[in-house]
A tleap script that builds the chain and sets N, CA, C and O, in Angstrom:
source leaprc.protein.ff14SB
mol = sequence {
  NMET LYS SER PRO ALA LEU ALA GLY ILE LEU
  ALA GLN LEU GLY PHE VAL LEU PRO VAL GLY
  CYS VAL LEU LEU LEU LEU GLY ILE VAL GLU
  ALA TYR SER PHE ALA LEU GLY ALA LEU VAL
  TYR ALA ILE PRO ASN ALA TYR PHE THR LEU
  TYR ALA PHE ARG TYR ARG GLY ALA ARG ASP
  THR ALA LEU ILE ASN LYS SER PHE LYS ARG
  GLY GLU SER GLY LYS PHE ALA LEU VAL VAL
  VAL GLY PHE ALA LEU VAL PHE ARG PHE VAL
  MET PRO LEU ASN TYR PRO ALA LEU PHE ALA
  GLY PHE CYS SER LEU ILE ILE PHE GLN TRP
  GLY LEU SER VAL HIE LEU GLY ARG ARG TRP
  CLEU
}
set mol.1.N position { 0.856 -1.169 0.000 }
set mol.1.CA position { 0.000 0.000 0.000 }
set mol.1.C position { 0.903 1.233 0.000 }
set mol.1.O position { 1.840 1.323 0.794 }
set mol.2.N position { 0.621 2.165 -0.881 }
set mol.2.CA position { 1.457 3.341 -1.027 }
set mol.2.C position { 1.376 4.283 0.164 }
set mol.2.O position { 2.403 4.805 0.599 }
set mol.3.N position { 0.208 4.510 0.691 }
set mol.3.CA position { 0.082 5.469 1.788 }
set mol.3.C position { -0.965 5.000 2.780 }
set mol.3.O position { -1.837 4.196 2.448 }
set mol.4.N position { -0.871 5.511 4.004 }
set mol.4.CA position { -1.890 5.146 4.990 }
set mol.4.C position { -3.263 5.699 4.629 }
set mol.4.O position { -4.277 5.146 5.054 }
set mol.5.N position { -3.315 6.777 3.857 }
set mol.5.CA position { -4.609 7.345 3.465 }
set mol.5.C position { -5.382 6.376 2.570 }
set mol.5.O position { -6.587 6.193 2.743 }
set mol.6.N position { -4.694 5.764 1.625 }
set mol.6.CA position { -5.365 4.795 0.755 }
set mol.6.C position { -5.759 3.541 1.521 }
set mol.6.O position { -6.806 2.950 1.258 }
set mol.7.N position { -4.922 3.137 2.469 }
set mol.7.CA position { -5.271 1.990 3.310 }
set mol.7.C position { -6.511 2.298 4.138 }
set mol.7.O position { -7.342 1.422 4.375 }
set mol.8.N position { -6.629 3.542 4.574 }
set mol.8.CA position { -7.802 3.953 5.344 }
set mol.8.C position { -9.084 3.893 4.536 }
set mol.8.O position { -10.128 3.490 5.050 }
set mol.9.N position { -9.013 4.287 3.286 }
set mol.9.CA position { -10.195 4.235 2.417 }
set mol.9.C position { -10.653 2.787 2.246 }
set mol.9.O position { -11.843 2.489 2.353 }
set mol.10.N position { -9.723 1.910 1.986 }
set mol.10.CA position { -10.073 0.494 1.812 }
set mol.10.C position { -10.611 -0.111 3.102 }
set mol.10.O position { -11.543 -0.915 3.064 }
set mol.11.N position { -10.045 0.259 4.227 }
set mol.11.CA position { -10.522 -0.261 5.510 }
set mol.11.C position { -11.935 0.225 5.811 }
set mol.11.O position { -12.746 -0.531 6.345 }
set mol.12.N position { -12.237 1.466 5.478 }
set mol.12.CA position { -13.590 1.985 5.693 }
set mol.12.C position { -14.602 1.204 4.879 }
set mol.12.O position { -15.652 0.814 5.390 }
set mol.13.N position { -14.294 0.980 3.634 }
set mol.13.CA position { -15.224 0.228 2.794 }
set mol.13.C position { -15.305 -1.232 3.238 }
set mol.13.O position { -16.357 -1.861 3.124 }
set mol.14.N position { -14.197 -1.765 3.742 }
set mol.14.CA position { -14.209 -3.115 4.284 }
set mol.14.C position { -15.007 -3.229 5.570 }
set mol.14.O position { -15.476 -4.315 5.912 }
set mol.15.N position { -15.169 -2.135 6.284 }
set mol.15.CA position { -15.987 -2.102 7.499 }
set mol.15.C position { -17.473 -2.090 7.161 }
set mol.15.O position { -18.276 -2.721 7.848 }
set mol.16.N position { -17.834 -1.379 6.113 }
set mol.16.CA position { -19.248 -1.201 5.761 }
set mol.16.C position { -19.882 -2.510 5.299 }
set mol.16.O position { -21.024 -2.792 5.662 }
set mol.17.N position { -19.189 -3.297 4.527 }
set mol.17.CA position { -19.783 -4.515 3.962 }
set mol.17.C position { -20.228 -5.517 5.024 }
set mol.17.O position { -21.376 -5.958 4.967 }
set mol.18.N position { -19.392 -5.905 5.990 }
set mol.18.CA position { -19.873 -6.871 6.982 }
set mol.18.C position { -20.971 -6.308 7.885 }
set mol.18.O position { -21.912 -7.019 8.236 }
set mol.19.N position { -20.854 -5.043 8.258 }
set mol.19.CA position { -21.889 -4.454 9.114 }
set mol.19.C position { -23.210 -4.386 8.361 }
set mol.19.O position { -24.265 -4.659 8.934 }
set mol.20.N position { -23.161 -4.025 7.085 }
set mol.20.CA position { -24.370 -4.006 6.274 }
set mol.20.C position { -24.999 -5.383 6.141 }
set mol.20.O position { -26.223 -5.516 6.144 }
set mol.21.N position { -24.161 -6.410 6.024 }
set mol.21.CA position { -24.687 -7.785 5.947 }
set mol.21.C position { -25.344 -8.210 7.257 }
set mol.21.O position { -26.369 -8.891 7.245 }
set mol.22.N position { -24.763 -7.814 8.377 }
set mol.22.CA position { -25.367 -8.129 9.676 }
set mol.22.C position { -26.694 -7.394 9.832 }
set mol.22.O position { -27.647 -7.943 10.386 }
set mol.23.N position { -26.759 -6.166 9.350 }
set mol.23.CA position { -27.999 -5.394 9.445 }
set mol.23.C position { -29.118 -5.954 8.561 }
set mol.23.O position { -30.288 -5.624 8.753 }
set mol.24.N position { -28.760 -6.789 7.608 }
set mol.24.CA position { -29.798 -7.449 6.805 }
set mol.24.C position { -30.704 -8.312 7.677 }
set mol.24.O position { -31.850 -8.579 7.316 }
set mol.25.N position { -30.189 -8.747 8.826 }
set mol.25.CA position { -31.016 -9.525 9.752 }
set mol.25.C position { -32.142 -8.680 10.338 }
set mol.25.O position { -33.212 -9.202 10.655 }
set mol.26.N position { -31.905 -7.374 10.484 }
set mol.26.CA position { -32.952 -6.463 10.978 }
set mol.26.C position { -33.940 -6.085 9.888 }
set mol.26.O position { -35.127 -5.891 10.147 }
set mol.27.N position { -33.438 -5.985 8.677 }
set mol.27.CA position { -34.297 -5.620 7.555 }
set mol.27.C position { -33.489 -4.966 6.458 }
set mol.27.O position { -32.408 -4.425 6.691 }
set mol.28.N position { -34.030 -5.028 5.269 }
set mol.28.CA position { -33.304 -4.483 4.123 }
set mol.28.C position { -33.241 -2.960 4.169 }
set mol.28.O position { -32.249 -2.374 3.737 }
set mol.29.N position { -34.281 -2.310 4.686 }
set mol.29.CA position { -34.283 -0.848 4.755 }
set mol.29.C position { -33.184 -0.363 5.690 }
set mol.29.O position { -32.489 0.607 5.387 }
set mol.30.N position { -33.025 -1.038 6.830 }
set mol.30.CA position { -31.978 -0.661 7.778 }
set mol.30.C position { -30.594 -0.880 7.175 }
set mol.30.O position { -29.691 -0.065 7.364 }
set mol.31.N position { -30.436 -1.980 6.452 }
set mol.31.CA position { -29.130 -2.302 5.862 }
set mol.31.C position { -28.736 -1.293 4.798 }
set mol.31.O position { -27.613 -0.790 4.819 }
set mol.32.N position { -29.640 -0.981 3.861 }
set mol.32.CA position { -29.230 -0.039 2.817 }
set mol.32.C position { -29.187 1.388 3.338 }
set mol.32.O position { -28.443 2.205 2.796 }
set mol.33.N position { -29.962 1.722 4.377 }
set mol.33.CA position { -29.859 3.050 4.979 }
set mol.33.C position { -28.494 3.227 5.638 }
set mol.33.O position { -27.864 4.275 5.492 }
set mol.34.N position { -28.032 2.200 6.367 }
set mol.34.CA position { -26.705 2.249 6.979 }
set mol.34.C position { -25.633 2.378 5.896 }
set mol.34.O position { -24.725 3.202 6.011 }
set mol.35.N position { -25.741 1.573 4.860 }
set mol.35.CA position { -24.746 1.599 3.790 }
set mol.35.C position { -24.725 2.945 3.071 }
set mol.35.O position { -23.657 3.446 2.721 }
set mol.36.N position { -25.888 3.527 2.853 }
set mol.36.CA position { -25.931 4.843 2.208 }
set mol.36.C position { -25.300 5.911 3.087 }
set mol.36.O position { -24.570 6.771 2.594 }
set mol.37.N position { -25.574 5.864 4.380 }
set mol.37.CA position { -24.950 6.812 5.300 }
set mol.37.C position { -23.440 6.680 5.307 }
set mol.37.O position { -22.721 7.679 5.342 }
set mol.38.N position { -22.961 5.446 5.274 }
set mol.38.CA position { -21.517 5.212 5.236 }
set mol.38.C position { -20.918 5.701 3.919 }
set mol.38.O position { -19.824 6.265 3.904 }
set mol.39.N position { -21.626 5.486 2.826 }
set mol.39.CA position { -21.119 5.948 1.531 }
set mol.39.C position { -21.137 7.466 1.416 }
set mol.39.O position { -20.272 8.050 0.763 }
set mol.40.N position { -22.121 8.109 2.049 }
set mol.40.CA position { -22.154 9.575 2.045 }
set mol.40.C position { -20.915 10.119 2.756 }
set mol.40.O position { -20.468 11.227 2.457 }
set mol.41.N position { -20.361 9.356 3.686 }
set mol.41.CA position { -19.113 9.769 4.327 }
set mol.41.C position { -17.885 9.299 3.545 }
set mol.41.O position { -16.939 10.068 3.372 }
set mol.42.N position { -17.885 8.071 3.079 }
set mol.42.CA position { -16.689 7.471 2.488 }
set mol.42.C position { -16.327 8.073 1.133 }
set mol.42.O position { -15.146 8.283 0.856 }
set mol.43.N position { -17.298 8.349 0.299 }
set mol.43.CA position { -16.994 8.881 -1.034 }
set mol.43.C position { -16.376 10.272 -0.957 }
set mol.43.O position { -15.350 10.506 -1.596 }
set mol.44.N position { -16.962 11.219 -0.191 }
set mol.44.CA position { -16.287 12.511 -0.058 }
set mol.44.C position { -14.934 12.411 0.644 }
set mol.44.O position { -14.018 13.172 0.333 }
set mol.45.N position { -14.803 11.485 1.580 }
set mol.45.CA position { -13.521 11.300 2.255 }
set mol.45.C position { -12.462 10.783 1.283 }
set mol.45.O position { -11.305 11.199 1.349 }
set mol.46.N position { -12.847 9.891 0.393 }
set mol.46.CA position { -11.920 9.401 -0.630 }
set mol.46.C position { -11.524 10.536 -1.576 }
set mol.46.O position { -10.363 10.642 -1.972 }
set mol.47.N position { -12.478 11.369 -1.931 }
set mol.47.CA position { -12.183 12.526 -2.780 }
set mol.47.C position { -11.157 13.425 -2.098 }
set mol.47.O position { -10.173 13.832 -2.716 }
set mol.48.N position { -11.387 13.732 -0.828 }
set mol.48.CA position { -10.455 14.583 -0.097 }
set mol.48.C position { -9.073 13.944 -0.038 }
set mol.48.O position { -8.066 14.613 -0.266 }
set mol.49.N position { -9.025 12.678 0.262 }
set mol.49.CA position { -7.742 11.986 0.392 }
set mol.49.C position { -6.961 12.022 -0.912 }
set mol.49.O position { -5.773 12.344 -0.919 }
set mol.50.N position { -7.610 11.701 -1.990 }
set mol.50.CA position { -6.927 11.684 -3.279 }
set mol.50.C position { -6.553 13.083 -3.751 }
set mol.50.O position { -5.514 13.265 -4.385 }
set mol.51.N position { -7.385 14.067 -3.452 }
set mol.51.CA position { -7.122 15.429 -3.903 }
set mol.51.C position { -6.069 16.106 -3.032 }
set mol.51.O position { -5.177 16.778 -3.549 }
set mol.52.N position { -6.165 15.935 -1.715 }
set mol.52.CA position { -5.297 16.673 -0.802 }
set mol.52.C position { -3.878 16.131 -0.752 }
set mol.52.O position { -2.942 16.886 -0.486 }
set mol.53.N position { -3.700 14.851 -0.999 }
set mol.53.CA position { -2.377 14.255 -0.877 }
set mol.53.C position { -1.714 14.015 -2.230 }
set mol.53.O position { -0.994 13.034 -2.413 }
set mol.54.N position { -1.959 14.902 -3.157 }
set mol.54.CA position { -1.344 14.769 -4.476 }
set mol.54.C position { 0.110 15.201 -4.480 }
set mol.54.O position { 0.913 14.662 -5.242 }
set mol.55.N position { 0.461 16.162 -3.641 }
set mol.55.CA position { 1.806 16.731 -3.655 }
set mol.55.C position { 2.552 16.355 -2.382 }
set mol.55.O position { 1.951 16.145 -1.328 }
set mol.56.N position { 3.888 16.275 -2.504 }
set mol.56.CA position { 4.753 15.993 -1.361 }
set mol.56.C position { 6.034 16.803 -1.507 }
set mol.56.O position { 6.455 17.152 -2.609 }
set mol.57.N position { 6.629 17.086 -0.374 }
set mol.57.CA position { 7.930 17.741 -0.396 }
set mol.57.C position { 7.853 19.196 0.020 }
set mol.57.O position { 6.795 19.823 -0.038 }
set mol.58.N position { 8.979 19.714 0.436 }
set mol.58.CA position { 9.052 21.086 0.941 }
set mol.58.C position { 8.873 22.117 -0.165 }
set mol.58.O position { 8.434 23.236 0.099 }
set mol.59.N position { 9.200 21.765 -1.369 }
set mol.59.CA position { 9.090 22.733 -2.471 }
set mol.59.C position { 7.642 22.959 -2.900 }
set mol.59.O position { 7.323 23.980 -3.509 }
set mol.60.N position { 6.788 22.029 -2.590 }
set mol.60.CA position { 5.392 22.112 -3.021 }
set mol.60.C position { 4.453 22.581 -1.905 }
set mol.60.O position { 3.264 22.264 -1.944 }
set mol.61.N position { 4.946 23.315 -0.927 }
set mol.61.CA position { 4.093 23.687 0.212 }
set mol.61.C position { 2.898 24.539 -0.210 }
set mol.61.O position { 1.805 24.372 0.330 }
set mol.62.N position { 3.082 25.428 -1.145 }
set mol.62.CA position { 1.952 26.243 -1.601 }
set mol.62.C position { 0.903 25.379 -2.300 }
set mol.62.O position { -0.297 25.567 -2.101 }
set mol.63.N position { 1.359 24.441 -3.110 }
set mol.63.CA position { 0.422 23.537 -3.786 }
set mol.63.C position { -0.269 22.608 -2.789 }
set mol.63.O position { -1.451 22.301 -2.945 }
set mol.64.N position { 0.456 22.163 -1.774 }
set mol.64.CA position { -0.128 21.301 -0.746 }
set mol.64.C position { -1.227 22.045 -0.007 }
set mol.64.O position { -2.315 21.508 0.204 }
set mol.65.N position { -0.946 23.281 0.387 }
set mol.65.CA position { -1.942 24.088 1.095 }
set mol.65.C position { -3.180 24.325 0.233 }
set mol.65.O position { -4.309 24.213 0.709 }
set mol.66.N position { -2.959 24.649 -1.017 }
set mol.66.CA position { -4.069 24.895 -1.939 }
set mol.66.C position { -4.908 23.632 -2.168 }
set mol.66.O position { -6.137 23.698 -2.197 }
set mol.67.N position { -4.246 22.496 -2.328 }
set mol.67.CA position { -4.992 21.265 -2.573 }
set mol.67.C position { -5.748 20.813 -1.326 }
set mol.67.O position { -6.827 20.232 -1.447 }
set mol.68.N position { -5.207 21.065 -0.125 }
set mol.68.CA position { -5.947 20.755 1.098 }
set mol.68.C position { -7.214 21.596 1.194 }
set mol.68.O position { -8.279 21.077 1.530 }
set mol.69.N position { -7.108 22.875 0.903 }
set mol.69.CA position { -8.286 23.758 0.969 }
set mol.69.C position { -9.343 23.340 -0.049 }
set mol.69.O position { -10.529 23.268 0.274 }
set mol.70.N position { -8.920 23.073 -1.250 }
set mol.70.CA position { -9.885 22.651 -2.279 }
set mol.70.C position { -10.459 21.273 -1.983 }
set mol.70.O position { -11.642 21.022 -2.214 }
set mol.71.N position { -9.626 20.390 -1.476 }
set mol.71.CA position { -10.100 19.050 -1.125 }
set mol.71.C position { -11.140 19.099 -0.014 }
set mol.71.O position { -12.147 18.394 -0.077 }
set mol.72.N position { -10.906 19.921 0.997 }
set mol.72.CA position { -11.865 20.035 2.097 }
set mol.72.C position { -13.160 20.697 1.636 }
set mol.72.O position { -14.243 20.286 2.052 }
set mol.73.N position { -13.064 21.703 0.794 }
set mol.73.CA position { -14.275 22.337 0.252 }
set mol.73.C position { -15.079 21.355 -0.587 }
set mol.73.O position { -16.303 21.283 -0.471 }
set mol.74.N position { -14.391 20.607 -1.425 }
set mol.74.CA position { -15.069 19.606 -2.240 }
set mol.74.C position { -15.682 18.507 -1.400 }
set mol.74.O position { -16.770 18.024 -1.713 }
set mol.75.N position { -15.002 18.101 -0.335 }
set mol.75.CA position { -15.534 17.068 0.558 }
set mol.75.C position { -16.826 17.547 1.203 }
set mol.75.O position { -17.813 16.812 1.250 }
set mol.76.N position { -16.819 18.771 1.697 }
set mol.76.CA position { -18.031 19.315 2.325 }
set mol.76.C position { -19.177 19.379 1.323 }
set mol.76.O position { -20.306 19.005 1.642 }
set mol.77.N position { -18.891 19.850 0.120 }
set mol.77.CA position { -19.938 19.947 -0.903 }
set mol.77.C position { -20.479 18.565 -1.270 }
set mol.77.O position { -21.684 18.407 -1.468 }
set mol.78.N position { -19.605 17.569 -1.361 }
set mol.78.CA position { -20.052 16.216 -1.697 }
set mol.78.C position { -20.903 15.607 -0.582 }
set mol.78.O position { -21.845 14.866 -0.864 }
set mol.79.N position { -20.588 15.906 0.669 }
set mol.79.CA position { -21.415 15.416 1.781 }
set mol.79.C position { -22.806 16.034 1.706 }
set mol.79.O position { -23.806 15.332 1.856 }
set mol.80.N position { -22.874 17.331 1.475 }
set mol.80.CA position { -24.170 18.013 1.377 }
set mol.80.C position { -24.982 17.453 0.212 }
set mol.80.O position { -26.166 17.151 0.362 }
set mol.81.N position { -24.349 17.317 -0.935 }
set mol.81.CA position { -25.043 16.776 -2.111 }
set mol.81.C position { -25.457 15.325 -1.874 }
set mol.81.O position { -26.545 14.915 -2.279 }
set mol.82.N position { -24.597 14.551 -1.221 }
set mol.82.CA position { -24.916 13.153 -0.935 }
set mol.82.C position { -26.149 13.017 -0.056 }
set mol.82.O position { -27.045 12.228 -0.356 }
set mol.83.N position { -26.198 13.792 1.037 }
set mol.83.CA position { -27.379 13.744 1.892 }
set mol.83.C position { -28.620 14.255 1.158 }
set mol.83.O position { -29.706 13.698 1.317 }
set mol.84.N position { -28.468 15.297 0.366 }
set mol.84.CA position { -29.611 15.818 -0.383 }
set mol.84.C position { -30.159 14.771 -1.351 }
set mol.84.O position { -31.374 14.606 -1.467 }
set mol.85.N position { -29.275 14.070 -2.040 }
set mol.85.CA position { -29.721 13.035 -2.973 }
set mol.85.C position { -30.398 11.876 -2.246 }
set mol.85.O position { -31.415 11.360 -2.710 }
set mol.86.N position { -29.842 11.470 -1.118 }
set mol.86.CA position { -30.446 10.376 -0.363 }
set mol.86.C position { -31.821 10.779 0.150 }
set mol.86.O position { -32.776 10.013 0.018 }
set mol.87.N position { -31.937 11.968 0.731 }
set mol.87.CA position { -33.228 12.409 1.259 }
set mol.87.C position { -34.264 12.604 0.159 }
set mol.87.O position { -35.459 12.403 0.379 }
set mol.88.N position { -33.808 12.993 -1.010 }
set mol.88.CA position { -34.745 13.267 -2.109 }
set mol.88.C position { -35.208 11.999 -2.826 }
set mol.88.O position { -36.383 11.878 -3.173 }
set mol.89.N position { -34.292 11.056 -3.049 }
set mol.89.CA position { -34.607 9.952 -3.945 }
set mol.89.C position { -34.755 8.579 -3.293 }
set mol.89.O position { -35.180 7.639 -3.964 }
set mol.90.N position { -34.427 8.433 -2.036 }
set mol.90.CA position { -34.490 7.106 -1.412 }
set mol.90.C position { -35.685 7.048 -0.468 }
set mol.90.O position { -35.731 7.758 0.536 }
set mol.91.N position { -36.626 6.215 -0.792 }
set mol.91.CA position { -37.787 5.972 0.058 }
set mol.91.C position { -38.118 4.499 -0.019 }
set mol.91.O position { -38.124 3.969 -1.130 }
set mol.92.N position { -38.384 3.815 1.024 }
set mol.92.CA position { -38.355 4.233 2.420 }
set mol.92.C position { -36.914 4.324 2.914 }
set mol.92.O position { -36.003 3.716 2.351 }
set mol.93.N position { -36.736 5.096 3.976 }
set mol.93.CA position { -35.411 5.346 4.521 }
set mol.93.C position { -35.480 5.302 6.037 }
set mol.93.O position { -36.378 5.891 6.638 }
set mol.94.N position { -34.546 4.614 6.650 }
set mol.94.CA position { -34.446 4.566 8.098 }
set mol.94.C position { -33.410 5.611 8.508 }
set mol.94.O position { -32.208 5.396 8.357 }
set mol.95.N position { -33.888 6.750 9.031 }
set mol.95.CA position { -33.003 7.869 9.352 }
set mol.95.C position { -31.982 7.547 10.436 }
set mol.95.O position { -30.822 7.935 10.293 }
set mol.96.N position { -32.355 6.853 11.519 }
set mol.96.CA position { -31.315 6.500 12.505 }
set mol.96.C position { -30.214 5.618 11.923 }
set mol.96.O position { -29.044 5.788 12.265 }
set mol.97.N position { -30.569 4.688 11.057 }
set mol.97.CA position { -29.552 3.832 10.434 }
set mol.97.C position { -28.675 4.636 9.480 }
set mol.97.O position { -27.471 4.397 9.394 }
set mol.98.N position { -29.270 5.581 8.767 }
set mol.98.CA position { -28.503 6.437 7.858 }
set mol.98.C position { -27.444 7.215 8.623 }
set mol.98.O position { -26.272 7.215 8.247 }
set mol.99.N position { -27.859 7.882 9.704 }
set mol.99.CA position { -26.908 8.668 10.480 }
set mol.99.C position { -25.961 7.779 11.279 }
set mol.99.O position { -24.834 8.188 11.559 }
set mol.100.N position { -26.383 6.583 11.649 }
set mol.100.CA position { -25.481 5.633 12.319 }
set mol.100.C position { -24.365 5.214 11.367 }
set mol.100.O position { -23.212 5.093 11.781 }
set mol.101.N position { -24.693 4.994 10.107 }
set mol.101.CA position { -23.666 4.657 9.119 }
set mol.101.C position { -22.672 5.783 8.925 }
set mol.101.O position { -21.466 5.548 8.844 }
set mol.102.N position { -23.172 7.001 8.852 }
set mol.102.CA position { -22.305 8.171 8.690 }
set mol.102.C position { -21.404 8.347 9.907 }
set mol.102.O position { -20.190 8.499 9.771 }
set mol.103.N position { -22.003 8.326 11.096 }
set mol.103.CA position { -21.242 8.560 12.333 }
set mol.103.C position { -20.305 7.410 12.658 }
set mol.103.O position { -19.227 7.637 13.207 }
set mol.104.N position { -20.688 6.188 12.335 }
set mol.104.CA position { -19.817 5.056 12.641 }
set mol.104.C position { -18.531 5.123 11.822 }
set mol.104.O position { -17.472 4.717 12.301 }
set mol.105.N position { -18.612 5.629 10.601 }
set mol.105.CA position { -17.380 5.762 9.823 }
set mol.105.C position { -16.508 6.894 10.338 }
set mol.105.O position { -15.283 6.826 10.228 }
set mol.106.N position { -17.107 7.920 10.890 }
set mol.106.CA position { -16.301 8.978 11.511 }
set mol.106.C position { -15.515 8.398 12.678 }
set mol.106.O position { -14.308 8.616 12.789 }
set mol.107.N position { -16.199 7.659 13.550 }
set mol.107.CA position { -15.541 7.054 14.704 }
set mol.107.C position { -14.520 6.014 14.262 }
set mol.107.O position { -13.427 5.932 14.822 }
set mol.108.N position { -14.876 5.223 13.259 }
set mol.108.CA position { -13.954 4.213 12.728 }
set mol.108.C position { -12.693 4.875 12.184 }
set mol.108.O position { -11.592 4.359 12.376 }
set mol.109.N position { -12.841 6.009 11.509 }
set mol.109.CA position { -11.682 6.703 10.947 }
set mol.109.C position { -10.776 7.246 12.049 }
set mol.109.O position { -9.554 7.231 11.899 }
set mol.110.N position { -11.340 7.718 13.136 }
set mol.110.CA position { -10.511 8.200 14.241 }
set mol.110.C position { -9.611 7.082 14.766 }
set mol.110.O position { -8.403 7.264 14.912 }
set mol.111.N position { -10.204 5.939 15.045 }
set mol.111.CA position { -9.417 4.804 15.531 }
set mol.111.C position { -8.429 4.307 14.505 }
set mol.111.O position { -7.300 3.947 14.838 }
set mol.112.N position { -8.853 4.288 13.255 }
set mol.112.CA position { -7.988 3.826 12.180 }
set mol.112.C position { -6.798 4.762 11.987 }
set mol.112.O position { -5.691 4.298 11.717 }
set mol.113.N position { -7.007 6.056 12.119 }
set mol.113.CA position { -5.899 6.997 11.943 }
set mol.113.C position { -4.848 6.810 13.028 }
set mol.113.O position { -3.654 6.938 12.758 }
set mol.114.N position { -5.274 6.510 14.250 }
set mol.114.CA position { -4.309 6.235 15.317 }
set mol.114.C position { -3.517 4.973 14.982 }
set mol.114.O position { -2.292 4.955 15.105 }
set mol.115.N position { -4.212 3.925 14.561 }
set mol.115.CA position { -3.546 2.661 14.225 }
set mol.115.C position { -2.591 2.827 13.049 }
set mol.115.O position { -1.441 2.395 13.123 }
set mol.116.N position { -3.050 3.442 11.973 }
set mol.116.CA position { -2.202 3.589 10.798 }
set mol.116.C position { -1.067 4.563 11.046 }
set mol.116.O position { 0.018 4.394 10.489 }
set mol.117.N position { -1.290 5.580 11.868 }
set mol.117.CA position { -0.223 6.515 12.200 }
set mol.117.C position { 0.917 5.820 12.920 }
set mol.117.O position { 2.085 6.099 12.646 }
set mol.118.N position { 0.599 4.933 13.822 }
set mol.118.CA position { 1.638 4.171 14.531 }
set mol.118.C position { 2.361 3.213 13.578 }
set mol.118.O position { 3.572 3.014 13.675 }
set mol.119.N position { 1.605 2.637 12.670 }
set mol.119.CA position { 2.198 1.638 11.761 }
set mol.119.C position { 3.151 2.286 10.761 }
set mol.119.O position { 4.222 1.744 10.489 }
set mol.120.N position { 2.773 3.441 10.212 }
set mol.120.CA position { 3.597 4.070 9.180 }
set mol.120.C position { 4.700 4.954 9.758 }
set mol.120.O position { 5.650 5.290 9.052 }
set mol.121.N position { 4.589 5.333 11.026 }
set mol.121.CA position { 5.656 6.148 11.612 }
set mol.121.C position { 6.658 5.241 12.197 }
set mol.121.O position { 7.656 5.698 12.752 }
savepdb mol mol.pdb
quit
């Protein structure tokens, strides 16, 4: 794996699949609501990761700063658009499962960043 950021993206998606399969026991609406919430977080996070970490080195500090700002702006816009699309086009929808999927990936990423930071440093 080239970077811990790419490993984090794969780990997030690897987390969603088994949890979504377990939620199928509760019902299909809960399972796809959880998965959609997780994807609303994971897709913009992948965009930010790929956009923000394009440059490396001391000579590219201005480009690094610029790409971080644009990556974060794009991530925020993609989250807003993602939730808007889900709320507009997905019915029926289990709102607690949707937000549980979104929030669980936030918490998962916090723990994962600590683990990957120790591994790559």
